[in-house]
């Protein structure tokens, strides 16, 4: 199995809840799509071309600040569980991990990981540079990423067109190649049924939303990824600024909704959330969706200070480590669906048990 | 059929999702679907999806024959390939299909002109470039002689870019 201890922080530093608004915003991710001149885009490239792309990047990265101690995972050499594990940690996309039925695993698929930065190679574009931060930290994430992008662009030639900007396989990414997204927990807006309006408003602002795993994924546990829709026609800082302003507004709306819930339905909400905690604390079998929904409840309870003594960090860890591939990894074997549900309940139970002394 | 979530209203949205390689079907009423953030009205209206809009535009464009012959000289991608995958084959496609591209990008992004950071690719020094070219041509000759066609095609692409 894959040795994740190779990563300086296990690739999960962003879970530590140290960032701004970390109780509502789990993480901020910014990525830049780039292609290297002289090769067909990944989907049309031959194996030899993709391997040369990888070789060029491998040679260029170690000299770059922030990537000096990078770890390379050849995704194309990994077992399905290991690839799913990287995907569950949000370190590689579903497409790169070869878990997407439409895109089988490609020769040359790889990811370079450093503390807060990552470079996916041979995803839909040759390069997907990304930065991941705890909480709501768009500017910090972009600053680190921009530095990497500039330094790498001096060593490998990016495909750039004076009129269209950075060229990408999919026309929806062309121009800046920038997609910034904020993973946000909005149970208050869902419970007060305000969410529909908020989401419609996002679309009017040229923003979009997705589920926990990005494109094509379903919204579970009231987690939404809000990101910019267009990449061409606005400068990078304009795109970031718009997302920043809108997300700040959504956070305010969420906080207001939580106040309304407490004021108008205090005991009902309190009862509902403690029941969610009770289920997680004692259930013997949990499906992924169940776990996500109850964790959403407990997270809300912690945010409302109805439950004390449970850290946001623990809740974040529970989200990631209760996923199927993580459970299989911890148990050291592949698990059937029912075994996964048993293992999930056991993991959640023991984790909460450790902190139960202080919960009240 | 009743909604899987509330069990009260009739299911109107049938959602198929793939999580961890498992296909799941959920049947939700419109209300529960909306609460979960599934935008039924938007999903039905393909023209509101950026790529849906884009592909629709490509379809319309195709009724007018393309002046540029419609095949990229670098990767061989055609408009039909693009229609099938929604992806271009290489950077040169953007030049090959430039006349259509401008209008299509306008439909996707509301704008076709890049406003962000500009970029100058690192240029190998002239004599260095000549040396590399000479070497690549020699390797191409040898690759063809030894019938290594995949390698030869790769080398030919690299030579084209440098020239």
Coordinates of C-alpha atoms in Angstrom, one line a residue:
Chain A
X1 CA 0.0 0.0 0.0
X2 CA 0.9 3.6 -0.5
X3 CA 3.1 5.2 2.2
X4 CA 1.4 8.4 3.1
X5 CA 3.9 9.1 5.9
X6 CA 6.1 10.2 3.0
X7 CA 4.0 13.4 2.9
X8 CA 5.2 16.1 5.3
X9 CA 1.7 16.4 6.8
X10 CA -0.1 13.4 5.4
X11 CA -1.5 15.8 2.8
X12 CA -4.2 16.8 5.4
X13 CA -2.7 19.9 6.9
X14 CA -5.8 21.8 5.6
X15 CA -7.9 19.8 8.0
X16 CA -6.4 21.5 11.0
X17 CA -9.1 24.1 11.2
X18 CA -6.5 26.9 11.7
X19 CA -7.8 29.1 8.9
X20 CA -10.3 32.0 9.1
X21 CA -14.0 31.0 9.6
X22 CA -12.9 27.4 9.8
X23 CA -16.1 26.3 11.5
X24 CA -18.1 27.2 8.4
X25 CA -15.5 27.0 5.6
X26 CA -13.5 23.8 5.7
X27 CA -11.0 24.6 3.0
X28 CA -10.1 26.9 0.2
X29 CA -8.6 25.5 -3.0
X30 CA -7.2 27.4 -6.0
X31 CA -6.0 25.7 -9.1
X32 CA -4.4 26.8 -12.3
X33 CA -4.7 24.7 -15.5
X34 CA -1.6 24.8 -17.8
X35 CA -0.4 22.9 -20.8
X36 CA 3.1 22.5 -22.0
X37 CA 4.0 23.6 -25.5
X38 CA 5.0 21.0 -28.0
X39 CA 2.7 18.1 -26.9
X40 CA -0.9 17.3 -27.7
X41 CA -3.2 17.7 -24.7
X42 CA -3.4 14.7 -22.4
X43 CA -6.5 13.2 -23.9
X44 CA -5.0 13.1 -27.4
X45 CA -1.4 12.5 -26.5
X46 CA 0.4 9.3 -26.9
X47 CA 1.9 7.4 -23.9
X48 CA 5.4 8.6 -24.9
X49 CA 4.3 12.3 -24.9
X50 CA 2.7 12.0 -21.5
X51 CA 5.8 10.4 -20.1
X52 CA 7.9 13.2 -21.5
X53 CA 5.6 15.8 -20.0
X54 CA 6.1 14.0 -16.6
X55 CA 9.8 13.9 -17.1
X56 CA 10.0 17.6 -17.8
X57 CA 8.0 18.5 -14.7
X58 CA 10.0 16.1 -12.6
X59 CA 13.2 17.8 -13.6
X60 CA 11.8 21.4 -13.2
X61 CA 10.1 21.1 -9.8
X62 CA 12.8 20.4 -7.2
X63 CA 14.5 23.8 -7.8
X64 CA 11.3 25.7 -7.0
X65 CA 10.5 27.2 -3.7
X66 CA 7.7 25.4 -1.9
X67 CA 8.3 22.3 -4.0
X68 CA 11.9 21.4 -3.0
X69 CA 10.8 18.6 -0.8
X70 CA 8.0 17.3 -3.0
X71 CA 6.8 13.7 -3.0
X72 CA 5.9 12.1 -6.3
X73 CA 3.2 9.5 -6.6
X74 CA 3.0 7.8 -9.9
X75 CA -0.8 7.4 -9.9
X76 CA -0.6 5.1 -12.9
X77 CA 1.3 2.5 -10.7
X78 CA -1.0 2.6 -7.7
X79 CA -3.7 0.1 -6.7
X80 CA -7.3 1.2 -6.9
X81 CA -7.6 1.6 -3.1
X82 CA -4.5 3.8 -3.0
X83 CA -5.8 6.0 -5.9
X84 CA -9.2 6.2 -4.1
X85 CA -7.4 7.2 -0.9
X86 CA -5.6 10.1 -2.6
X87 CA -8.9 11.2 -4.2
X88 CA -10.7 11.0 -0.8
X89 CA -8.0 13.3 0.6
X90 CA -8.8 15.8 -2.2
X91 CA -5.2 15.5 -3.4
X92 CA -6.0 14.2 -6.9
X93 CA -9.1 14.5 -9.0
X94 CA -11.4 11.6 -9.9
X95 CA -10.2 11.8 -13.5
X96 CA -6.5 11.6 -12.6
X97 CA -7.2 8.7 -10.2
X98 CA -8.8 6.8 -13.0
X99 CA -12.0 6.4 -11.0
X100 CA -14.1 8.1 -13.5
X101 CA -15.8 5.6 -15.8
X102 CA -15.3 7.9 -18.8
X103 CA -11.6 8.4 -18.2
X104 CA -9.6 5.2 -17.6
X105 CA -6.3 5.5 -15.8
X106 CA -3.6 7.1 -18.1
X107 CA 0.0 6.2 -18.5
X108 CA 2.0 9.1 -17.0
X109 CA -0.7 10.1 -14.5
X110 CA 1.1 11.5 -11.5
X111 CA 0.9 14.0 -8.6
X112 CA 3.7 15.9 -6.9
X113 CA 2.8 16.9 -3.4
X114 CA 4.4 19.4 -1.1
X115 CA 3.1 21.0 2.1
X116 CA 0.2 23.1 0.8
X117 CA 0.9 22.8 -2.9
X118 CA 0.3 20.1 -5.4
X119 CA 0.9 19.5 -9.1
X120 CA -1.2 17.0 -11.0
X121 CA 0.4 15.8 -14.2
X122 CA -1.6 14.4 -17.1
X123 CA -5.0 15.3 -15.8
X124 CA -7.2 16.7 -18.5
X125 CA -4.5 19.3 -18.9
X126 CA -0.8 18.5 -18.6
X127 CA -0.6 20.5 -15.4
X128 CA -3.1 21.3 -12.7
X129 CA -1.3 23.3 -10.1
X130 CA -3.2 23.6 -6.9
X131 CA -3.0 25.2 -3.4
X132 CA -5.1 24.1 -0.5
X133 CA -5.6 26.0 2.7
X134 CA -7.6 25.6 5.9
X135 CA -10.6 27.8 6.2
X136 CA -11.5 30.8 4.1
X137 CA -8.1 31.9 2.8
X138 CA -8.3 32.7 -0.9
X139 CA -5.5 35.3 -1.1
X140 CA -3.1 33.1 0.8
X141 CA -3.8 30.1 -1.3
X142 CA -3.4 32.1 -4.6
X143 CA -0.2 33.8 -3.5
X144 CA 1.5 30.5 -2.9
X145 CA 0.2 29.1 -6.1
X146 CA 1.1 32.1 -8.2
X147 CA 4.7 31.9 -7.0
X148 CA 4.8 28.2 -8.1
X149 CA 3.2 28.9 -11.4
X150 CA 5.6 31.7 -12.3
X151 CA 8.7 29.7 -11.3
X152 CA 7.6 26.6 -13.2
X153 CA 6.7 28.7 -16.3
X154 CA 10.4 29.8 -16.5
X155 CA 11.5 26.2 -16.7
X156 CA 8.8 24.7 -19.0
X157 CA 7.0 26.6 -21.8
X158 CA 3.3 26.9 -21.2
X159 CA 0.8 27.1 -24.1
X160 CA -0.3 30.7 -24.2
X161 CA -2.2 32.7 -26.8
X162 CA -2.1 36.5 -26.8
X163 CA -5.9 36.8 -27.3
X164 CA -7.2 33.6 -25.5
X165 CA -4.7 33.4 -22.7
X166 CA -3.6 30.1 -21.3
X167 CA -4.9 27.3 -23.5
X168 CA -6.7 24.3 -22.0
X169 CA -8.3 21.1 -23.3
X170 CA -11.7 22.2 -22.2
X171 CA -12.8 25.6 -23.4
X172 CA -14.4 26.3 -20.0
X173 CA -11.0 26.7 -18.4
X174 CA -9.2 28.8 -21.0
X175 CA -7.9 32.3 -20.3
X176 CA -6.6 32.4 -16.7
X177 CA -7.1 28.6 -16.2
X178 CA -8.0 29.6 -12.7
X179 CA -10.7 27.9 -10.6
X180 CA -11.0 29.0 -7.0
X181 CA -13.3 27.1 -4.7
X182 CA -14.4 27.3 -1.2
X183 CA -15.8 24.2 0.6
X184 CA -18.5 25.6 2.8
X185 CA -20.9 24.0 5.3
X186 CA -24.4 25.6 5.1
X187 CA -26.8 23.7 7.3
X188 CA -28.5 26.9 8.6
X189 CA -29.4 28.0 5.1
X190 CA -30.6 24.5 4.3
X191 CA -32.8 24.2 7.4
X192 CA -34.3 27.6 7.0
X193 CA -34.9 26.8 3.4
X194 CA -33.0 29.9 2.3
X195 CA -30.5 27.8 0.3
X196 CA -32.4 27.9 -3.0
X197 CA -32.3 31.7 -3.1
X198 CA -28.6 31.8 -2.2
X199 CA -27.7 29.3 -4.8
X200 CA -29.7 31.0 -7.5
X201 CA -28.0 34.3 -6.5
X202 CA -24.6 32.6 -7.0
X203 CA -25.4 31.7 -10.5
X204 CA -26.5 35.3 -11.3
X205 CA -23.1 36.4 -10.0
X206 CA -21.3 34.1 -12.4
X207 CA -20.4 31.6 -9.7
X208 CA -21.3 28.0 -9.4
X209 CA -21.5 25.3 -6.8
X210 CA -20.9 21.6 -6.6
X211 CA -20.8 18.8 -4.1
X212 CA -18.0 17.7 -1.7
X213 CA -15.9 16.1 -4.5
X214 CA -16.2 18.8 -7.1
X215 CA -17.5 18.5 -10.6
X216 CA -20.4 16.1 -11.0
X217 CA -20.6 15.2 -7.3
X218 CA -23.8 15.3 -5.2
X219 CA -24.3 17.6 -2.3
X220 CA -24.2 15.6 0.9
X221 CA -24.0 16.7 4.5
X222 CA -24.8 20.3 3.5
X223 CA -21.3 20.8 2.1
X224 CA -21.1 23.0 -1.0
X225 CA -18.1 23.9 -3.1
X226 CA -18.6 27.4 -4.4
X227 CA -16.4 28.4 -7.3
X228 CA -16.0 30.8 -10.2
X229 CA -17.8 29.7 -13.3
X230 CA -15.9 31.6 -16.0
X231 CA -12.1 31.8 -16.5
X232 CA -11.8 34.2 -19.4
X233 CA -12.4 37.9 -19.7
X234 CA -11.6 38.9 -16.1
X235 CA -8.1 39.1 -14.5
X236 CA -7.1 36.7 -11.8
X237 CA -7.6 39.2 -9.0
X238 CA -11.1 40.1 -10.2
X239 CA -12.1 36.5 -10.2
X240 CA -10.8 36.0 -6.7
X241 CA -12.2 39.2 -5.5
X242 CA -15.7 38.4 -6.7
X243 CA -15.6 35.0 -5.0
X244 CA -14.3 36.5 -1.9
X245 CA -17.1 39.1 -1.6
X246 CA -19.8 36.6 -2.4
X247 CA -18.6 33.9 0.0
X248 CA -18.2 36.5 2.7
X249 CA -21.8 37.4 2.1
X250 CA -22.9 33.7 2.1
X251 CA -21.1 33.3 5.5
X252 CA -23.1 36.2 6.9
X253 CA -26.3 34.7 5.6
X254 CA -25.4 31.4 7.2
X255 CA -24.7 33.0 10.5
X256 CA -28.0 34.9 10.4
X257 CA -29.9 31.7 9.6
X258 CA -28.2 30.0 12.5
X259 CA -29.4 32.8 14.9
X260 CA -32.9 32.5 13.5
X261 CA -32.9 28.7 14.1
X262 CA -31.8 29.1 17.7
X263 CA -34.3 31.9 18.3
X264 CA -37.4 30.3 16.7
X265 CA -36.8 26.6 17.1
X266 CA -34.2 26.4 19.9
X267 CA -35.2 23.2 21.6
X268 CA -36.2 21.4 18.4
X269 CA -32.8 22.1 16.9
X270 CA -31.0 21.2 20.1
X271 CA -32.8 17.9 20.3
X272 CA -32.2 17.1 16.6
X273 CA -28.5 17.8 16.9
X274 CA -27.9 15.9 20.1
X275 CA -29.7 12.9 18.4
X276 CA -27.2 13.2 15.6
X277 CA -24.4 13.1 18.1
X278 CA -26.0 10.2 19.9
X279 CA -26.3 8.2 16.6
X280 CA -22.7 8.8 15.7
X281 CA -21.6 8.0 19.3
X282 CA -23.4 4.6 19.5
X283 CA -24.4 3.4 16.0
X284 CA -22.9 0.0 14.9
X285 CA -23.3 0.6 11.2
X286 CA -23.2 3.8 9.2
X287 CA -23.5 4.5 5.5
X288 CA -21.5 7.3 4.1
X289 CA -24.5 9.5 3.6
X290 CA -25.8 8.9 7.1
X291 CA -22.4 9.7 8.6
X292 CA -22.1 12.9 6.5
X293 CA -25.6 14.0 7.5
X294 CA -25.1 13.4 11.2
X295 CA -21.6 14.9 11.1
X296 CA -23.2 18.0 9.5
X297 CA -25.6 18.1 12.5
X298 CA -22.8 17.8 15.1
X299 CA -20.8 20.4 13.3
X300 CA -23.7 22.8 13.4
X301 CA -24.2 22.0 17.1
X302 CA -20.5 22.8 17.8
X303 CA -20.9 26.0 15.8
X304 CA -23.9 27.0 17.8
X305 CA -22.1 26.1 21.0
X306 CA -24.8 23.6 21.9
X307 CA -22.2 20.9 22.1
X308 CA -18.9 21.8 23.9
X309 CA -15.6 20.0 24.1
X310 CA -15.5 18.7 20.5
X311 CA -13.0 20.3 18.2
X312 CA -13.6 21.3 14.6
X313 CA -10.3 19.5 13.8
X314 CA -11.8 16.2 15.0
X315 CA -15.0 16.8 13.0
X316 CA -12.8 17.5 9.9
X317 CA -10.8 14.3 10.5
X318 CA -14.0 12.3 10.8
X319 CA -15.2 13.6 7.4
X320 CA -12.1 12.4 5.6
X321 CA -11.1 9.3 7.5
X322 CA -14.6 7.8 7.5
X323 CA -14.6 7.4 3.7
X324 CA -14.4 4.0 2.2
X325 CA -10.8 3.9 1.0
X326 CA -9.5 5.3 4.2
X327 CA -11.4 2.7 6.2
X328 CA -10.0 0.0 3.9
X329 CA -6.5 1.4 4.3
X330 CA -6.8 1.5 8.1
X331 CA -8.0 -2.1 8.3
X332 CA -5.4 -3.2 5.8
X333 CA -7.8 -5.0 3.5
X334 CA -10.5 -4.4 1.0
X335 CA -14.0 -4.2 2.6
X336 CA -17.4 -5.2 1.4
X337 CA -20.1 -2.5 1.6
X338 CA -21.5 -3.9 4.8
X339 CA -18.0 -4.3 6.4
X340 CA -17.3 -0.7 5.3
X341 CA -20.4 0.5 7.2
X342 CA -19.4 -1.4 10.3
X343 CA -15.8 -0.1 10.1
X344 CA -17.1 3.4 9.7
X345 CA -19.4 3.2 12.7
X346 CA -16.5 1.7 14.8
X347 CA -14.1 4.5 13.7
X348 CA -16.6 7.3 14.4
X349 CA -17.6 5.8 17.7
X350 CA -14.0 5.3 19.0
X351 CA -13.0 8.8 17.8
X352 CA -15.9 10.4 19.6
X353 CA -15.4 8.2 22.7
X354 CA -11.9 9.6 23.1
X355 CA -13.3 13.1 23.4
X356 CA -16.5 12.1 25.2
X357 CA -15.1 13.1 28.6
X358 CA -15.2 16.7 27.7
X359 CA -18.4 16.7 25.6
X360 CA -21.5 18.3 27.2
Chain B
X1 CA -43.1 6.4 -5.9
X2 CA -42.5 8.4 -2.7
X3 CA -39.5 10.6 -2.0
X4 CA -36.6 8.6 -0.4
X5 CA -35.8 11.6 1.9
X6 CA -39.2 12.7 3.3
X7 CA -41.3 9.7 2.3
X8 CA -44.3 12.1 2.1
X9 CA -44.3 13.6 -1.4
X10 CA -44.1 12.0 -4.8
X11 CA -40.6 11.6 -6.2
X12 CA -40.0 13.8 -9.2
X13 CA -36.2 13.9 -9.4
X14 CA -34.3 10.7 -10.1
X15 CA -30.8 11.2 -9.2
X16 CA -28.0 8.8 -10.2
X17 CA -24.7 9.3 -8.5
X18 CA -21.5 7.4 -8.5
X19 CA -19.7 7.5 -5.2
X20 CA -16.6 5.3 -4.6
X21 CA -17.4 3.5 -7.9
X22 CA -20.8 2.6 -6.7
X23 CA -23.8 3.6 -8.7
X24 CA -26.7 4.8 -6.5
X25 CA -30.2 5.9 -7.5
X26 CA -32.1 8.3 -5.4
X27 CA -35.7 9.3 -5.9
X28 CA -36.5 12.7 -4.4
X29 CA -39.4 15.1 -4.4
X30 CA -38.7 18.5 -5.8
X31 CA -38.7 20.1 -2.4
X32 CA -36.1 17.7 -0.9
X33 CA -34.1 17.9 -4.2
X34 CA -33.9 21.6 -3.9
X35 CA -32.9 21.5 -0.3
X36 CA -30.1 19.2 -1.2
X37 CA -29.1 21.8 -3.8
X38 CA -30.1 19.8 -6.8
X39 CA -31.2 22.5 -9.2
X40 CA -33.9 20.7 -11.2
X41 CA -34.9 23.6 -13.4
X42 CA -31.3 24.4 -14.3
X43 CA -30.4 20.8 -15.0
X44 CA -33.2 20.3 -17.4
X45 CA -32.3 23.4 -19.3
X46 CA -29.2 22.3 -21.1
X47 CA -28.6 25.7 -22.6
X48 CA -27.9 27.1 -19.1
X49 CA -24.9 24.8 -18.6
X50 CA -21.8 26.5 -19.9
X51 CA -20.6 23.5 -21.9
X52 CA -24.2 22.7 -23.0
X53 CA -24.4 26.2 -24.4
X54 CA -21.1 25.9 -26.0
X55 CA -21.8 22.6 -27.7
X56 CA -25.1 23.9 -28.8
X57 CA -23.2 26.8 -30.4
X58 CA -20.8 24.4 -32.1
X59 CA -23.7 22.5 -33.5
X60 CA -25.0 25.7 -35.0
X61 CA -21.7 26.7 -36.4
X62 CA -21.4 23.4 -38.1
X63 CA -24.3 24.2 -40.4
X64 CA -21.9 26.7 -41.9
X65 CA -19.0 25.0 -43.6
X66 CA -15.7 25.9 -41.9
X67 CA -13.3 27.9 -44.0
X68 CA -10.3 26.4 -42.3
X69 CA -10.8 22.9 -43.5
X70 CA -11.5 21.6 -40.0
X71 CA -8.5 19.5 -39.2
X72 CA -5.7 20.6 -36.8
X73 CA -2.4 20.1 -38.5
X74 CA -0.6 19.3 -35.2
X75 CA -2.9 16.8 -33.5
X76 CA -5.5 15.9 -36.2
X77 CA -8.4 17.0 -34.1
X78 CA -11.6 18.0 -36.0
X79 CA -14.7 19.8 -35.0
X80 CA -16.5 16.4 -34.9
X81 CA -13.9 15.2 -32.4
X82 CA -14.5 18.3 -30.3
X83 CA -18.2 17.7 -30.5
X84 CA -17.8 14.2 -29.3
X85 CA -15.5 14.9 -26.3
X86 CA -15.9 18.6 -25.5
X87 CA -12.1 18.8 -25.5
X88 CA -9.6 20.3 -27.9
X89 CA -6.7 18.1 -29.0
X90 CA -3.8 20.6 -28.6
X91 CA -2.9 24.2 -28.3
X92 CA -2.7 24.6 -32.0
X93 CA -6.5 23.8 -32.3
X94 CA -7.1 27.3 -30.9
X95 CA -5.4 28.8 -34.0
X96 CA -6.8 26.2 -36.4
X97 CA -10.3 26.9 -35.4
X98 CA -9.8 30.5 -34.5
X99 CA -12.7 32.1 -36.5
X100 CA -15.2 29.8 -34.7
X101 CA -13.3 29.9 -31.4
X102 CA -13.9 33.6 -30.8
X103 CA -17.7 33.3 -31.0
X104 CA -17.7 30.1 -29.0
X105 CA -15.6 31.5 -26.2
X106 CA -17.9 34.5 -26.1
X107 CA -20.8 32.2 -25.5
X108 CA -19.1 30.3 -22.7
X109 CA -17.4 33.1 -20.9
X110 CA -19.3 36.2 -22.2
X111 CA -16.0 37.4 -23.5
X112 CA -13.2 36.0 -25.7
X113 CA -10.3 38.2 -24.7
X114 CA -8.0 37.2 -22.0
X115 CA -7.6 40.0 -19.4
X116 CA -5.3 38.2 -16.9
X117 CA -1.6 37.7 -16.5
X118 CA 0.4 37.6 -19.8
X119 CA 3.1 35.2 -20.4
X120 CA 6.3 34.8 -22.4
X121 CA 7.5 31.3 -22.8
X122 CA 11.3 30.8 -22.1
X123 CA 13.1 30.7 -25.5
X124 CA 16.1 28.5 -25.9
X125 CA 19.0 30.5 -27.3
X126 CA 19.3 30.4 -31.1
X127 CA 22.4 28.2 -31.4
X128 CA 21.1 25.9 -28.7
X129 CA 17.8 25.7 -30.7
X130 CA 19.7 24.8 -33.9
X131 CA 21.7 22.1 -32.1
X132 CA 18.5 20.6 -30.6
X133 CA 16.8 20.7 -34.0
X134 CA 19.7 18.9 -35.7
X135 CA 19.7 16.3 -33.0
X136 CA 16.0 15.8 -33.2
X137 CA 16.1 15.4 -37.0
X138 CA 18.9 12.8 -36.7
X139 CA 16.9 10.9 -34.1
X140 CA 13.8 11.1 -36.4
X141 CA 15.8 9.6 -39.3
X142 CA 17.0 6.8 -37.1
X143 CA 13.6 6.1 -35.7
X144 CA 12.1 5.8 -39.2
X145 CA 14.9 3.5 -40.2
X146 CA 14.3 1.2 -37.3
X147 CA 10.6 1.4 -37.8
X148 CA 9.9 3.0 -34.4
X149 CA 6.9 4.8 -35.6
X150 CA 5.4 6.0 -32.3
X151 CA 8.8 7.6 -31.5
X152 CA 9.1 9.0 -35.0
X153 CA 5.7 10.7 -34.6
X154 CA 6.7 12.2 -31.3
X155 CA 9.9 13.5 -32.8
X156 CA 8.1 15.0 -35.8
X157 CA 5.8 16.9 -33.5
X158 CA 8.7 18.3 -31.6
X159 CA 10.5 19.4 -34.7
X160 CA 7.3 21.1 -36.0
X161 CA 7.0 23.1 -32.8
X162 CA 10.6 24.2 -32.9
X163 CA 10.4 25.2 -36.5

